Amino acid sequence: MRIAITGSSGFVGSAMVPFLRAAGHEVVRLVRVPDGSGDSLAWNATTGALDARLPALDAVVHLAGASVAQRWTAARRQAIVASRGPATEQLCRSLAALPTTPRVLVSASAIGIYGNRGDEVLDETSARGSGFLADVAADWEAGTAPAVAAGLRVVNLRIGMVLDPSGGALARMLPPFRMGVGGRLGSGRQWTSWITRRDLVRAIAFALGDERLRGPVAAVAPGAVTNQVFTQALGKALRRPTVLPVPAFGLRLVFGAMADELLLASQRVRPTRLLDAGFAFAQETIGQALRF
Ligand SMILES: NC(=O)c1ccc[n+]([C@@H]2O[C@H](COP(=O)([O-])OP(=O)(O)OC[C@H]3O[C@@H](n4cnc5c(N)ncnc54)[C@H](OP(=O)(O)O)[C@@H]3O)[C@@H](O)[C@H]2O)c1
């Protein structure tokens, strides 16, 4: 397939591009700032305008979006909002207007759509939750409507915490845990639904090819754990103690509202649609995921 990808420079995108190429696909990187390299073409994240030289595409993987993993200042909130719903809608309008429309769009979303749900087991059939991230993710998914209307098969991948030691949340956790000062966040009772980056790129490729998948698809491993269990598993993997909890008020002091919605929120998500479609996770348990 010829596949265009946004967000190719990111933590997930930088693993996605070589994975697709190794599988024999042709990849066109849609970038906000063209870097002059032969495989990249311009995409305007505000207007959705695509480089006129864009060749006919079979598929699009849309991963772009401003990072949520930092303190949410007013400017950051604005960037997070603008780069999700509105940017996705404009991109989808442009895809719908192409002379040859792609067959499939796999568009990132996030399990933040569920809000903070305690021990409830959630999947694609569960109602959305409340909060800033839930609103952002709901808009993000709604933004794909023009592509659905144009007949593309659209998969909204509700991604959990992506794990790989080279980046994302795990790379931030490793230094304190390696120093032996890592610990559970708040009560540690909140559920963490995670997926290894390796399995996420495999799941995206699977979704590109499996005609049965459309609409929301949870991209999380079957082995969601509480933050307490996650903390113990990381300590065990690094052979370090994890006896120093990080109090919730400290997290709120440093990260503001982001602490409650990202670090302390509980989402126990089951990947029902991927499992039903026969997707085989390479890393199903947190022990397997944290083997360095
Ligand atoms: N990592 C996780 O744990 C996780 C969890 C749930 C959901 N997700 C979602 O999955 C997607 C990929 O995640 P990631 O970890 O690879 O993210 P990332 O490393 O932050 O990369 C996202 C990419 O989006 C583009 N981007 C940055 N700011 C932007 C803006 N203001 N407007 C439009 N595009 C912007 C950049 O690509 P260019 O510079 O090439 O345009 C960037 O490389 C994101 O949408 C993220 O929200 C990630």
PDB file of N, CA and C in Angstrom, residues 96-159:
ATOM      1  N   ALA A  96     -11.127  13.707   1.827  1.00  0.00           N
ATOM      2  CA  ALA A  96     -12.393  13.447   1.128  1.00  0.00           C
ATOM      3  C   ALA A  96     -12.423  14.131  -0.235  1.00  0.00           C
ATOM      4  N   ALA A  97     -11.662  15.231  -0.374  1.00  0.00           N
ATOM      5  CA  ALA A  97     -11.690  15.996  -1.625  1.00  0.00           C
ATOM      6  C   ALA A  97     -10.621  15.547  -2.621  1.00  0.00           C
ATOM      7  N   LEU A  98      -9.796  14.581  -2.254  1.00  0.00           N
ATOM      8  CA  LEU A  98      -8.753  14.116  -3.174  1.00  0.00           C
ATOM      9  C   LEU A  98      -9.390  13.456  -4.400  1.00  0.00           C
ATOM     10  N   PRO A  99      -8.733  13.544  -5.567  1.00  0.00           N
ATOM     11  CA  PRO A  99      -9.308  12.918  -6.768  1.00  0.00           C
ATOM     12  C   PRO A  99      -9.573  11.420  -6.555  1.00  0.00           C
ATOM     13  N   THR A 100      -8.630  10.752  -5.878  1.00  0.00           N
ATOM     14  CA  THR A 100      -8.840   9.344  -5.500  1.00  0.00           C
ATOM     15  C   THR A 100      -8.796   9.296  -3.987  1.00  0.00           C
ATOM     16  N   THR A 101      -9.903   8.957  -3.342  1.00  0.00           N
ATOM     17  CA  THR A 101      -9.873   8.943  -1.877  1.00  0.00           C
ATOM     18  C   THR A 101      -9.201   7.656  -1.383  1.00  0.00           C
ATOM     19  N   PRO A 102      -8.404   7.772  -0.308  1.00  0.00           N
ATOM     20  CA  PRO A 102      -7.812   6.566   0.267  1.00  0.00           C
ATOM     21  C   PRO A 102      -8.925   5.633   0.748  1.00  0.00           C
ATOM     22  N   ARG A 103      -8.597   4.350   0.907  1.00  0.00           N
ATOM     23  CA  ARG A 103      -9.628   3.392   1.358  1.00  0.00           C
ATOM     24  C   ARG A 103      -9.808   3.412   2.869  1.00  0.00           C
ATOM     25  N   VAL A 104      -8.709   3.685   3.580  1.00  0.00           N
ATOM     26  CA  VAL A 104      -8.764   3.531   5.035  1.00  0.00           C
ATOM     27  C   VAL A 104      -7.975   4.631   5.744  1.00  0.00           C
ATOM     28  N   LEU A 105      -8.516   5.058   6.883  1.00  0.00           N
ATOM     29  CA  LEU A 105      -7.833   6.018   7.751  1.00  0.00           C
ATOM     30  C   LEU A 105      -7.771   5.421   9.146  1.00  0.00           C
ATOM     31  N   VAL A 106      -6.564   5.286   9.684  1.00  0.00           N
ATOM     32  CA  VAL A 106      -6.412   4.920  11.091  1.00  0.00           C
ATOM     33  C   VAL A 106      -5.993   6.195  11.813  1.00  0.00           C
ATOM     34  N   SER A 107      -6.875   6.669  12.682  1.00  0.00           N
ATOM     35  CA  SER A 107      -6.676   7.962  13.326  1.00  0.00           C
ATOM     36  C   SER A 107      -6.517   7.757  14.829  1.00  0.00           C
ATOM     37  N   ALA A 108      -5.467   8.349  15.384  1.00  0.00           N
ATOM     38  CA  ALA A 108      -5.232   8.198  16.823  1.00  0.00           C
ATOM     39  C   ALA A 108      -6.353   8.850  17.622  1.00  0.00           C
ATOM     40  N   SER A 109      -6.675   8.231  18.740  1.00  0.00           N
ATOM     41  CA  SER A 109      -7.518   8.814  19.772  1.00  0.00           C
ATOM     42  C   SER A 109      -6.887   8.316  21.071  1.00  0.00           C
ATOM     43  N   ALA A 110      -7.555   8.471  22.187  1.00  0.00           N
ATOM     44  CA  ALA A 110      -6.908   8.076  23.440  1.00  0.00           C
ATOM     45  C   ALA A 110      -7.936   7.565  24.438  1.00  0.00           C
ATOM     46  N   ILE A 111      -7.467   6.721  25.348  1.00  0.00           N
ATOM     47  CA  ILE A 111      -8.372   6.190  26.378  1.00  0.00           C
ATOM     48  C   ILE A 111      -8.798   7.281  27.356  1.00  0.00           C
ATOM     49  N   GLY A 112      -8.199   8.463  27.221  1.00  0.00           N
ATOM     50  CA  GLY A 112      -8.659   9.616  28.004  1.00  0.00           C
ATOM     51  C   GLY A 112     -10.131   9.905  27.744  1.00  0.00           C
ATOM     52  N   ILE A 113     -10.679   9.373  26.659  1.00  0.00           N
ATOM     53  CA  ILE A 113     -12.098   9.587  26.339  1.00  0.00           C
ATOM     54  C   ILE A 113     -13.003   9.028  27.444  1.00  0.00           C
ATOM     55  N   TYR A 114     -12.487   8.073  28.226  1.00  0.00           N
ATOM     56  CA  TYR A 114     -13.319   7.462  29.270  1.00  0.00           C
ATOM     57  C   TYR A 114     -13.345   8.253  30.570  1.00  0.00           C
ATOM     58  N   GLY A 115     -12.486   9.280  30.694  1.00  0.00           N
ATOM     59  CA  GLY A 115     -12.453  10.027  31.954  1.00  0.00           C
ATOM     60  C   GLY A 115     -11.876   9.174  33.074  1.00  0.00           C
ATOM     61  N   ASN A 116     -12.348   9.392  34.295  1.00  0.00           N
ATOM     62  CA  ASN A 116     -11.805   8.701  35.478  1.00  0.00           C
ATOM     63  C   ASN A 116     -12.859   7.707  35.970  1.00  0.00           C
ATOM     64  N   ARG A 117     -12.594   6.365  35.829  1.00  0.00           N
ATOM     65  CA  ARG A 117     -13.683   5.394  35.986  1.00  0.00           C
ATOM     66  C   ARG A 117     -13.456   4.310  37.035  1.00  0.00           C
ATOM     67  N   GLY A 118     -12.507   4.516  37.959  1.00  0.00           N
ATOM     68  CA  GLY A 118     -12.324   3.544  39.036  1.00  0.00           C
ATOM     69  C   GLY A 118     -12.047   2.146  38.511  1.00  0.00           C
ATOM     70  N   ASP A 119     -12.761   1.147  39.086  1.00  0.00           N
ATOM     71  CA  ASP A 119     -12.500  -0.263  38.736  1.00  0.00           C
ATOM     72  C   ASP A 119     -13.368  -0.768  37.580  1.00  0.00           C
ATOM     73  N   GLU A 120     -14.209   0.091  37.023  1.00  0.00           N
ATOM     74  CA  GLU A 120     -15.108  -0.330  35.932  1.00  0.00           C
ATOM     75  C   GLU A 120     -14.301  -0.861  34.742  1.00  0.00           C
ATOM     76  N   VAL A 121     -14.711  -2.013  34.207  1.00  0.00           N
ATOM     77  CA  VAL A 121     -14.038  -2.534  33.015  1.00  0.00           C
ATOM     78  C   VAL A 121     -14.657  -1.854  31.789  1.00  0.00           C
ATOM     79  N   LEU A 122     -13.806  -1.221  31.003  1.00  0.00           N
ATOM     80  CA  LEU A 122     -14.272  -0.407  29.876  1.00  0.00           C
ATOM     81  C   LEU A 122     -13.855  -1.054  28.560  1.00  0.00           C
ATOM     82  N   ASP A 123     -14.696  -0.901  27.548  1.00  0.00           N
ATOM     83  CA  ASP A 123     -14.242  -1.245  26.201  1.00  0.00           C
ATOM     84  C   ASP A 123     -14.918  -0.313  25.208  1.00  0.00           C
ATOM     85  N   GLU A 124     -14.900  -0.689  23.942  1.00  0.00           N
ATOM     86  CA  GLU A 124     -15.385   0.215  22.897  1.00  0.00           C
ATOM     87  C   GLU A 124     -16.871   0.518  23.041  1.00  0.00           C
ATOM     88  N   THR A 125     -17.607  -0.320  23.779  1.00  0.00           N
ATOM     89  CA  THR A 125     -19.045  -0.101  23.926  1.00  0.00           C
ATOM     90  C   THR A 125     -19.363   0.815  25.121  1.00  0.00           C
ATOM     91  N   SER A 126     -18.355   1.122  25.921  1.00  0.00           N
ATOM     92  CA  SER A 126     -18.600   1.930  27.122  1.00  0.00           C
ATOM     93  C   SER A 126     -18.858   3.391  26.758  1.00  0.00           C
ATOM     94  N   ALA A 127     -19.649   4.044  27.600  1.00  0.00           N
ATOM     95  CA  ALA A 127     -19.939   5.461  27.368  1.00  0.00           C
ATOM     96  C   ALA A 127     -18.683   6.287  27.606  1.00  0.00           C
ATOM     97  N   ARG A 128     -18.579   7.418  26.936  1.00  0.00           N
ATOM     98  CA  ARG A 128     -17.454   8.321  27.173  1.00  0.00           C
ATOM     99  C   ARG A 128     -17.563   8.915  28.571  1.00  0.00           C
ATOM    100  N   GLY A 129     -16.470   9.438  29.068  1.00  0.00           N
ATOM    101  CA  GLY A 129     -16.466  10.050  30.389  1.00  0.00           C
ATOM    102  C   GLY A 129     -16.434  11.563  30.296  1.00  0.00           C
ATOM    103  N   SER A 130     -16.039  12.198  31.408  1.00  0.00           N
ATOM    104  CA  SER A 130     -16.025  13.662  31.426  1.00  0.00           C
ATOM    105  C   SER A 130     -14.624  14.169  31.745  1.00  0.00           C
ATOM    106  N   GLY A 131     -14.408  15.446  31.467  1.00  0.00           N
ATOM    107  CA  GLY A 131     -13.110  16.071  31.713  1.00  0.00           C
ATOM    108  C   GLY A 131     -12.541  16.648  30.425  1.00  0.00           C
ATOM    109  N   PHE A 132     -11.452  17.378  30.573  1.00  0.00           N
ATOM    110  CA  PHE A 132     -10.815  18.033  29.423  1.00  0.00           C
ATOM    111  C   PHE A 132     -10.374  17.001  28.387  1.00  0.00           C
ATOM    112  N   LEU A 133      -9.662  15.962  28.829  1.00  0.00           N
ATOM    113  CA  LEU A 133      -9.162  14.976  27.864  1.00  0.00           C
ATOM    114  C   LEU A 133     -10.285  14.196  27.204  1.00  0.00           C
ATOM    115  N   ALA A 134     -11.350  13.930  27.967  1.00  0.00           N
ATOM    116  CA  ALA A 134     -12.498  13.219  27.385  1.00  0.00           C
ATOM    117  C   ALA A 134     -13.128  14.072  26.285  1.00  0.00           C
ATOM    118  N   ASP A 135     -13.252  15.370  26.542  1.00  0.00           N
ATOM    119  CA  ASP A 135     -13.805  16.273  25.524  1.00  0.00           C
ATOM    120  C   ASP A 135     -12.899  16.318  24.296  1.00  0.00           C
ATOM    121  N   VAL A 136     -11.584  16.423  24.546  1.00  0.00           N
ATOM    122  CA  VAL A 136     -10.627  16.502  23.436  1.00  0.00           C
ATOM    123  C   VAL A 136     -10.710  15.239  22.575  1.00  0.00           C
ATOM    124  N   ALA A 137     -10.747  14.076  23.230  1.00  0.00           N
ATOM    125  CA  ALA A 137     -10.764  12.814  22.476  1.00  0.00           C
ATOM    126  C   ALA A 137     -12.081  12.635  21.729  1.00  0.00           C
ATOM    127  N   ALA A 138     -13.191  13.046  22.354  1.00  0.00           N
ATOM    128  CA  ALA A 138     -14.493  12.929  21.669  1.00  0.00           C
ATOM    129  C   ALA A 138     -14.506  13.806  20.417  1.00  0.00           C
ATOM    130  N   ASP A 139     -13.956  15.032  20.524  1.00  0.00           N
ATOM    131  CA  ASP A 139     -13.864  15.929  19.353  1.00  0.00           C
ATOM    132  C   ASP A 139     -12.963  15.331  18.276  1.00  0.00           C
ATOM    133  N   TRP A 140     -11.895  14.723  18.734  1.00  0.00           N
ATOM    134  CA  TRP A 140     -10.890  14.120  17.841  1.00  0.00           C
ATOM    135  C   TRP A 140     -11.561  13.039  16.994  1.00  0.00           C
ATOM    136  N   GLU A 141     -12.340  12.176  17.656  1.00  0.00           N
ATOM    137  CA  GLU A 141     -13.029  11.100  16.932  1.00  0.00           C
ATOM    138  C   GLU A 141     -14.102  11.677  16.013  1.00  0.00           C
ATOM    139  N   ALA A 142     -14.836  12.690  16.523  1.00  0.00           N
ATOM    140  CA  ALA A 142     -15.882  13.312  15.692  1.00  0.00           C
ATOM    141  C   ALA A 142     -15.267  13.984  14.475  1.00  0.00           C
ATOM    142  N   GLY A 143     -14.016  14.432  14.610  1.00  0.00           N
ATOM    143  CA  GLY A 143     -13.324  15.111  13.502  1.00  0.00           C
ATOM    144  C   GLY A 143     -13.129  14.224  12.285  1.00  0.00           C
ATOM    145  N   THR A 144     -13.242  12.911  12.455  1.00  0.00           N
ATOM    146  CA  THR A 144     -13.051  12.012  11.304  1.00  0.00           C
ATOM    147  C   THR A 144     -14.338  11.856  10.472  1.00  0.00           C
ATOM    148  N   ALA A 145     -15.420  12.526  10.890  1.00  0.00           N
ATOM    149  CA  ALA A 145     -16.713  12.356  10.197  1.00  0.00           C
ATOM    150  C   ALA A 145     -16.645  12.625   8.692  1.00  0.00           C
ATOM    151  N   PRO A 146     -15.920  13.678   8.225  1.00  0.00           N
ATOM    152  CA  PRO A 146     -15.881  13.887   6.762  1.00  0.00           C
ATOM    153  C   PRO A 146     -15.274  12.701   6.013  1.00  0.00           C
ATOM    154  N   ALA A 147     -14.324  12.007   6.644  1.00  0.00           N
ATOM    155  CA  ALA A 147     -13.728  10.835   5.982  1.00  0.00           C
ATOM    156  C   ALA A 147     -14.727   9.682   5.949  1.00  0.00           C
ATOM    157  N   VAL A 148     -15.475   9.516   7.032  1.00  0.00           N
ATOM    158  CA  VAL A 148     -16.511   8.467   7.067  1.00  0.00           C
ATOM    159  C   VAL A 148     -17.542   8.754   5.980  1.00  0.00           C
ATOM    160  N   ALA A 149     -17.947  10.026   5.901  1.00  0.00           N
ATOM    161  CA  ALA A 149     -18.973  10.411   4.911  1.00  0.00           C
ATOM    162  C   ALA A 149     -18.475  10.174   3.485  1.00  0.00           C
ATOM    163  N   ALA A 150     -17.159  10.294   3.285  1.00  0.00           N
ATOM    164  CA  ALA A 150     -16.604  10.101   1.938  1.00  0.00           C
ATOM    165  C   ALA A 150     -16.369   8.624   1.630  1.00  0.00           C
ATOM    166  N   GLY A 151     -16.717   7.740   2.569  1.00  0.00           N
ATOM    167  CA  GLY A 151     -16.648   6.301   2.298  1.00  0.00           C
ATOM    168  C   GLY A 151     -15.371   5.625   2.752  1.00  0.00           C
ATOM    169  N   LEU A 152     -14.478   6.371   3.440  1.00  0.00           N
ATOM    170  CA  LEU A 152     -13.278   5.699   3.958  1.00  0.00           C
ATOM    171  C   LEU A 152     -13.676   4.810   5.128  1.00  0.00           C
ATOM    172  N   ARG A 153     -12.957   3.713   5.289  1.00  0.00           N
ATOM    173  CA  ARG A 153     -13.094   2.921   6.521  1.00  0.00           C
ATOM    174  C   ARG A 153     -12.229   3.613   7.557  1.00  0.00           C
ATOM    175  N   VAL A 154     -12.858   4.139   8.594  1.00  0.00           N
ATOM    176  CA  VAL A 154     -12.120   4.918   9.594  1.00  0.00           C
ATOM    177  C   VAL A 154     -12.045   4.150  10.907  1.00  0.00           C
ATOM    178  N   VAL A 155     -10.833   3.989  11.408  1.00  0.00           N
ATOM    179  CA  VAL A 155     -10.609   3.351  12.715  1.00  0.00           C
ATOM    180  C   VAL A 155     -10.101   4.430  13.670  1.00  0.00           C
ATOM    181  N   ASN A 156     -10.821   4.617  14.774  1.00  0.00           N
ATOM    182  CA  ASN A 156     -10.392   5.568  15.803  1.00  0.00           C
ATOM    183  C   ASN A 156      -9.719   4.765  16.911  1.00  0.00           C
ATOM    184  N   LEU A 157      -8.393   4.800  16.914  1.00  0.00           N
ATOM    185  CA  LEU A 157      -7.640   3.967  17.857  1.00  0.00           C
ATOM    186  C   LEU A 157      -7.537   4.654  19.211  1.00  0.00           C
ATOM    187  N   ARG A 158      -8.201   4.093  20.197  1.00  0.00           N
ATOM    188  CA  ARG A 158      -8.146   4.654  21.555  1.00  0.00           C
ATOM    189  C   ARG A 158      -6.899   4.098  22.250  1.00  0.00           C
ATOM    190  N   ILE A 159      -5.838   4.876  22.156  1.00  0.00           N
ATOM    191  CA  ILE A 159      -4.519   4.397  22.584  1.00  0.00           C
ATOM    192  C   ILE A 159      -4.338   4.601  24.088  1.00  0.00           C
TER     193      ILE A 159
END
